[in-house]
Short mmCIF file of C-alpha atoms in Angstrom, two decimals:
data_model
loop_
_atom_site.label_atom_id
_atom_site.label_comp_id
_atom_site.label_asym_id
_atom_site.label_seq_id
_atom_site.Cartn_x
_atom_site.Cartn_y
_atom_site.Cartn_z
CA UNK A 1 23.71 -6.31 -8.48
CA UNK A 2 23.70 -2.85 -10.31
CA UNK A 3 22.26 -1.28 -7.46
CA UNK A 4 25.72 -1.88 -5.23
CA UNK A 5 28.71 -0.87 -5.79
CA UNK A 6 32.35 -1.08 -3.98
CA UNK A 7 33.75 2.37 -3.13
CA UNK A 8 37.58 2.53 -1.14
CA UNK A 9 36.93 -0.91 0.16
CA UNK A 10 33.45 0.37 1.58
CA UNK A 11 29.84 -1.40 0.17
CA UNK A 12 26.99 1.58 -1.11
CA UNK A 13 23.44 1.15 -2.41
CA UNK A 14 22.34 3.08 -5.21
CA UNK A 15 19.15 4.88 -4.29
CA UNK A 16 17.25 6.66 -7.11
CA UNK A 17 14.33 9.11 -6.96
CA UNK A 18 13.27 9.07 -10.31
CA UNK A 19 10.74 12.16 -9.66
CA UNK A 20 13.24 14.07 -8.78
CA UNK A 21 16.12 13.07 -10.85
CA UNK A 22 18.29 12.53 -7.74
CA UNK A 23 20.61 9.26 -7.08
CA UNK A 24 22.49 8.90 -3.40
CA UNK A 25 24.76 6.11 -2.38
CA UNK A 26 24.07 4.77 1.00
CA UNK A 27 26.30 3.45 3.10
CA UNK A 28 25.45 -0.15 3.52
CA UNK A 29 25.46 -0.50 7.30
CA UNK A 30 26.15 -3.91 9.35
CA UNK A 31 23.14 -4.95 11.40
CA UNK A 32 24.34 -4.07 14.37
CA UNK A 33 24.56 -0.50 13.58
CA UNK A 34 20.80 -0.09 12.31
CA UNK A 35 19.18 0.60 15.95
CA UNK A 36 22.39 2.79 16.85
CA UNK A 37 21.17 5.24 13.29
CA UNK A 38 17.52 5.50 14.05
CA UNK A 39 18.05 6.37 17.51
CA UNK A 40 20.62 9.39 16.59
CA UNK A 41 18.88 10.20 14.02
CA UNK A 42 15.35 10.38 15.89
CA UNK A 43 16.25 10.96 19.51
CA UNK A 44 18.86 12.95 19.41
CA UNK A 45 17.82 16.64 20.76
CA UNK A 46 19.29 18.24 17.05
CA UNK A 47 17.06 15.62 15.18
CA UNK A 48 13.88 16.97 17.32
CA UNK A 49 12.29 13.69 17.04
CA UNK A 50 10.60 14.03 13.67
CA UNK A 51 7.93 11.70 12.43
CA UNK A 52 8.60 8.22 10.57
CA UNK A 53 9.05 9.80 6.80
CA UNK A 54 11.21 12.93 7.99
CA UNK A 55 13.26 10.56 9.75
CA UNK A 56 13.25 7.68 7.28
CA UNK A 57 14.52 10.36 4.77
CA UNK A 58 16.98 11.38 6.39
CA UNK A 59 18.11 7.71 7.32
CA UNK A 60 18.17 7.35 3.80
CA UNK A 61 20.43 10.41 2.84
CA UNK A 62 23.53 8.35 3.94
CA UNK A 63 22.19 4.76 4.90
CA UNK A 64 20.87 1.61 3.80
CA UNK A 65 19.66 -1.95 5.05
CA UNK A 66 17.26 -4.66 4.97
CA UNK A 67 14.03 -3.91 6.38
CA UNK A 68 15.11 0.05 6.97
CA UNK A 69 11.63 1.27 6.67
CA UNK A 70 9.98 -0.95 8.93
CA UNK A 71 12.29 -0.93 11.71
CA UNK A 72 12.42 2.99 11.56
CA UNK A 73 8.75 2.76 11.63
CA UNK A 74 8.92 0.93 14.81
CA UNK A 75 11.49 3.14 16.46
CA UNK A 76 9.34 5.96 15.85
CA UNK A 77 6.17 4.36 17.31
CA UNK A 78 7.67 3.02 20.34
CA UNK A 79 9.23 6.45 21.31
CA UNK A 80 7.84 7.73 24.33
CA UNK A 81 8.39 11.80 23.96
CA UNK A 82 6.73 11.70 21.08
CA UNK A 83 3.85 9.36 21.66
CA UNK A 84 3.41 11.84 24.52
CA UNK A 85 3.18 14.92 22.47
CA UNK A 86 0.82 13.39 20.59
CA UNK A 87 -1.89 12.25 23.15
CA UNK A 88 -4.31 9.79 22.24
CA UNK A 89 -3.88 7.99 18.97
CA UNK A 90 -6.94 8.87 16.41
CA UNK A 91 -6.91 7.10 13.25
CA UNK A 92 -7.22 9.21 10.42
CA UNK A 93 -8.11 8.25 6.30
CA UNK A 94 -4.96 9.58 4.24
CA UNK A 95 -5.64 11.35 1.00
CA UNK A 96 -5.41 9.40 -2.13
CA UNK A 97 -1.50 9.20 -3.17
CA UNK A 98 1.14 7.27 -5.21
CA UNK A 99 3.69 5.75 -2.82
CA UNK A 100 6.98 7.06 -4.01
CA UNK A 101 9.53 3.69 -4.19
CA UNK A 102 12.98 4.12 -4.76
CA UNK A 103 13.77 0.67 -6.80
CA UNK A 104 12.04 -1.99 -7.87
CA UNK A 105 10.84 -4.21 -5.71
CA UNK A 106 10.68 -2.10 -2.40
CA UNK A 107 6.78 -2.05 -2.76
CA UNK A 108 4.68 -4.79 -4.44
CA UNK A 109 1.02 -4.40 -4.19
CA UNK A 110 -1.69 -7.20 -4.97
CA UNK A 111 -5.10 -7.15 -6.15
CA UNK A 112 -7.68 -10.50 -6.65
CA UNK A 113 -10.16 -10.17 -9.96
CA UNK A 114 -12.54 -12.69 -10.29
CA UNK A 115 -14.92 -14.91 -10.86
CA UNK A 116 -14.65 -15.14 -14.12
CA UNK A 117 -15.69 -17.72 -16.87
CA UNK A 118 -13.64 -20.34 -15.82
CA UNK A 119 -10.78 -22.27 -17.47
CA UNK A 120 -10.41 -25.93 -18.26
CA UNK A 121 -7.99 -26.01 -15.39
CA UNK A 122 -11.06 -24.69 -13.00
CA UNK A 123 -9.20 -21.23 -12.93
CA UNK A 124 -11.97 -18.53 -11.64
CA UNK A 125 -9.75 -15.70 -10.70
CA UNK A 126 -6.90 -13.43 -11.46
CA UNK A 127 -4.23 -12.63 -9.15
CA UNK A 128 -2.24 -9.30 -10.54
CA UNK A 129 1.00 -8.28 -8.50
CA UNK A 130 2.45 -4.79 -9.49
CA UNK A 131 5.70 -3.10 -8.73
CA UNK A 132 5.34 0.14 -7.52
CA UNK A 133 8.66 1.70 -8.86
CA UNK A 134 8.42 0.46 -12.71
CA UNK A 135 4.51 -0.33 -12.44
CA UNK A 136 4.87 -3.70 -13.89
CA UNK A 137 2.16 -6.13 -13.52
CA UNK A 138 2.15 -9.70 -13.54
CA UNK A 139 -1.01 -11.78 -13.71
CA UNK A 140 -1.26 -15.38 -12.45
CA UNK A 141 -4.73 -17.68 -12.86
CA UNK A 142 -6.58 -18.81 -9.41
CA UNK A 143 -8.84 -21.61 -8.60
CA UNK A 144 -9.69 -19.23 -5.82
CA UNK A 145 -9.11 -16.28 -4.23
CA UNK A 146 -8.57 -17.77 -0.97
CA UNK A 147 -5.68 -16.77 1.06
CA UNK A 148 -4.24 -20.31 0.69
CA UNK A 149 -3.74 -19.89 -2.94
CA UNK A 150 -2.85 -16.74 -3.24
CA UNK A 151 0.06 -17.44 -0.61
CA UNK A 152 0.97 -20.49 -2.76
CA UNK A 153 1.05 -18.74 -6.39
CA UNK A 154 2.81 -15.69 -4.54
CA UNK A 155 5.64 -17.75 -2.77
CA UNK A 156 6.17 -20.88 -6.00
CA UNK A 157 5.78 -18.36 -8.74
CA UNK A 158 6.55 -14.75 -7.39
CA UNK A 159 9.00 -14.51 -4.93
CA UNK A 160 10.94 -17.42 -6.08
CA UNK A 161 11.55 -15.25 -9.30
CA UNK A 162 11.39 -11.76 -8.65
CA UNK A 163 12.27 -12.30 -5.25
CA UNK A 164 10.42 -10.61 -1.50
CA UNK A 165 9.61 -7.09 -1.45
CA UNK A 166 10.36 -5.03 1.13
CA UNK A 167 6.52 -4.05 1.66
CA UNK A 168 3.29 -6.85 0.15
CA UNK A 169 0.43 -4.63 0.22
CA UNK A 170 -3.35 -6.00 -0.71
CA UNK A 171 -6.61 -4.39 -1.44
CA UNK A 172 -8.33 -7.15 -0.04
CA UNK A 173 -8.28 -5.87 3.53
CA UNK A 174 -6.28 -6.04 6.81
CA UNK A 175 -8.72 -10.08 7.42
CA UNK A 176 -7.45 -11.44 4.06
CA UNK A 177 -3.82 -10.33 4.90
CA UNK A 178 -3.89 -12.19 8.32
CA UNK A 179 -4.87 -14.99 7.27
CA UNK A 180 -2.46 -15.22 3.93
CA UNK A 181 0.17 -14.36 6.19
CA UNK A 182 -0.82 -17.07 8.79
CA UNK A 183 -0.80 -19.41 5.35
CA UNK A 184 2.74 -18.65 4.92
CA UNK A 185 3.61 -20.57 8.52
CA UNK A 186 2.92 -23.42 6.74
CA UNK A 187 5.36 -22.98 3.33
CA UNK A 188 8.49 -24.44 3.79
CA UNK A 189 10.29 -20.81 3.13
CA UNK A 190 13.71 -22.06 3.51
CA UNK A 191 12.70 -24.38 0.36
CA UNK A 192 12.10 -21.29 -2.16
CA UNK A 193 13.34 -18.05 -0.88
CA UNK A 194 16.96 -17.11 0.32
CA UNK A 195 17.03 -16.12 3.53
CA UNK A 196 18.02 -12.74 3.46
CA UNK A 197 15.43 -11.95 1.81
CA UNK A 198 12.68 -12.98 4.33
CA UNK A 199 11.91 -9.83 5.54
CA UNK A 200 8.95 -8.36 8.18
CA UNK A 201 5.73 -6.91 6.79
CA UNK A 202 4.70 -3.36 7.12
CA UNK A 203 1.28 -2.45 8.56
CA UNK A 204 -1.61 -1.17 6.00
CA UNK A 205 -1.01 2.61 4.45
CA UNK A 206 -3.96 3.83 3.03
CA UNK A 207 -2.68 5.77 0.41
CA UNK A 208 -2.14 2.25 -1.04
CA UNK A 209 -5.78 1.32 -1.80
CA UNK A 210 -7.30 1.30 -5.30
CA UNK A 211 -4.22 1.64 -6.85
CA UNK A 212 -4.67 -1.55 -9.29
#
């Protein structure tokens, strides 16, 4: 893959911010290791136990792994100084924003149109999956817009190709993504999708809505 390289004997990961013209190569760090770098670099008294996207930047400066952003997400949330500081969690609407993704695939989000006149096939609906770092879309036809289908057209047609990215977000609401995620209990995964590349789900960022 373009995106690693082999440096002294040592595996990086290319990591590009296009807005800011910047590339980095990560150090590509064993599993093992992953807990050991989000606890040094959130816990320890020089990091001052900074919030998930101060941190995951600067886990992100040097490192790289499979489901980074989600397990430095947890860290962060189950860290007791901090959810002390805080007090009481209140839930709060973000402003409208573009997610900034650092390659393609990181951050796929989904969006169901439909019903429309339908198709010899019985097709009513359009499923449209986008990639946040190159914005490409790619439509597929629905009988439905029921969570079953959509899990089935997403796992046989999507991820089989393009592969799993590292955050599925839908404007659908936090009901239709339970239930398409309880769908995929039932898809033999081990049938279409390596697996490395079966990775955990974030939880909903609002930032992400109406952007399809």
């Amino acid at each position: 893959m373009d995106s690693l390289a082999v440096k002294e004997g040592v595996l990086y990961h290319r990591w590009e911010l296009t807005e800011l013209g910047k590339v980095t190569w990560q150090l590509v760090l064993l599993k093992g290791l992953c807990t050991s770098v989000s606890k040094q670099l959130h816990d320890n008294p020089v990091a001052g136990h900074l919030g998930v996207s101060k941190t995951l930047a600067k886990v992100r400066e040097r490192f790289y792994w499979i489901h980074c952003r989600h397990e430095v997400e947890e860290w962060c949330q189950r860290c007791d100084l901090c959810a002390a500081r805080k007090g009481p969690r209140v839930k709060q609407r973000s402003p409208l924003q573009l997610y900034k993704a650092g390659e393609s695939m990181e951050h796929v989000v989904i969006d169901v149109q439909g019903p429309l006149p339908g198709t010899d096939q019985g097709n009513k609906y359009i499923l449209i999956a986008m990639d946040y770092f190159s914005t490409w879309p790619k439509a597929y036809a629905l009988p439905n817009q029921e969570a079953v289908a959509v899990t089935d057209v997403l796992v046989s047609q999507f991820f089989t190709r393009f592969g799993v990215p590292g955050v599925l977000h839908s404007d659908q609401g936090q009901n239709f993504e339970s239930s398409m995620f309880k769908e995929e209990v039932r898809v033999p995964w081990e049938l279409h999708v390596p697996l490395d590349l079966l990775i955990g789900r974030s939880q909903e960022e609002p930032e992400d809505r109406g952007y399809l």
